[in-house]
Amino acid sequence: MRVSIFQGKTIRLGLAAALVAVVSLSVLAQQGWDTLRKDGIHDPRGPGVKELQEPAEALSKLTKDNTGNQVRWVQALEKGEINPRASIRPDTKIQVYDSDVLLNLKGGMPIVRFPHRQHTLWLDCTNCHDHLFKAETGANKLSMLSILNGEQCGVCHGAVSFPLTECFRCHSVSRPGQAPKPTLPIAIPHGAVPPR
Amino acid sequence: MGAGKLVLTLLFLAALVGAVPPAAAEYADVLLNRRSEKEGMRPVVFPHWFHRIRFRCKVCHAELGFKMRVGGNDFKMSDIAEGRFCGACHNGDIAWAPDKCDLCHSGKRGLPTGIYGGHETGGPGRW
């Protein structure tokens, strides 16, 4: 294998291609929920599908999103539409931490605001600290390519939490002089656009 | 492979990913089929959407210690029957007991273990 694959320029090109893929996925935003019989992973002839709950029955009652489970989960929780248990054992310590961290203070995309409060409503500190992120501002080398690769924020986002197609939910703080939601592909760094 | 070719390949793959209609499974559904089918059962479908209405992530991924990696928790039916993993709740107390085989073993045969549901944006490492 040639080492050049790992050099900076190619990584940028890879990032550009990966972002194109992700953005092209978002064009196919779905509407409504498929029935279990037609969802491709349940056995339509098995006895289970007759008894299991259909996603539409439960999810259509919650605050709507246009992606993922088509539910704004944080809002559903905060409005009390759902009340998921935070523990099942009486002695478990439950912690919520209210602090926003701004990430990516140098790049071309709007700054990323990481909100601890919304995360710790759902998650425990140990879900992220310290195996994914050191609990110290600026101590982590984050990158969009790793995220798209299912690491860092991408462990959850793109798998269970809202998907990576929602760029501006993370890149939510515009820089001075920047439109709040710049149109893509402003994100793609110079030199990363493939040759025509 | 030169950088240009690599990028073209990636873009082509990107186009492919974009062209295939999203898998219809509900976002974040997990299918477990390490041993089920080999041992004559349908694979297991674990629906995140259903469980997160009732439990926060921290219950399973901190209190009960499920690692956040599909296939990363090597447990068997005997663990469940003895009250570990799914069996910490599916014990006839917090949720129905493990004797309702078909509710968990409801998957389509032939599918590999993995996370399903359309928006899986795994990136180059996972394509």
XYZ file of C-alpha atoms in Angstrom, chain A residues 36 41-52, chain B residues 30-47 51 75-81 86 90 96-109 113:
56
model
C -42.430 -4.164 10.755
C -35.187 -6.987 9.088
C -38.220 -8.660 10.647
C -39.431 -11.997 9.341
C -42.835 -11.060 7.889
C -44.062 -14.624 8.330
C -42.797 -15.062 11.895
C -45.132 -14.919 14.888
C -43.274 -11.917 16.379
C -44.470 -9.199 13.981
C -48.085 -9.710 14.986
C -47.338 -8.888 18.610
C -44.632 -6.236 18.435
C -29.842 -3.713 16.132
C -29.860 -7.215 14.667
C -27.986 -9.936 16.575
C -27.186 -13.141 14.777
C -23.952 -14.518 16.130
C -25.376 -17.877 17.118
C -29.157 -17.678 16.822
C -29.530 -18.913 13.279
C -26.815 -21.520 13.614
C -28.790 -22.885 16.536
C -32.106 -22.917 14.738
C -33.637 -19.641 15.966
C -34.483 -16.480 14.007
C -31.994 -13.644 14.621
C -32.799 -11.184 17.426
C -34.037 -7.639 16.706
C -33.317 -5.084 19.436
C -35.241 -1.836 18.785
C -36.419 1.039 24.644
C -23.551 -12.851 25.695
C -25.577 -15.982 25.172
C -29.102 -17.094 25.858
C -27.912 -18.633 29.137
C -26.744 -15.185 30.359
C -30.203 -13.786 29.647
C -31.935 -16.638 31.454
C -31.348 -8.338 28.293
C -36.565 -9.344 30.787
C -41.749 -9.881 30.387
C -39.703 -13.032 30.969
C -37.425 -14.723 28.414
C -39.957 -17.449 27.679
C -41.518 -15.270 24.959
C -38.932 -16.405 22.439
C -40.641 -15.014 19.347
C -40.752 -11.407 20.546
C -36.952 -11.197 20.541
C -36.191 -13.804 17.896
C -38.255 -12.000 15.252
C -35.577 -11.233 12.644
C -35.261 -12.280 9.050
C -32.973 -15.241 8.536
C -25.247 -8.884 13.024
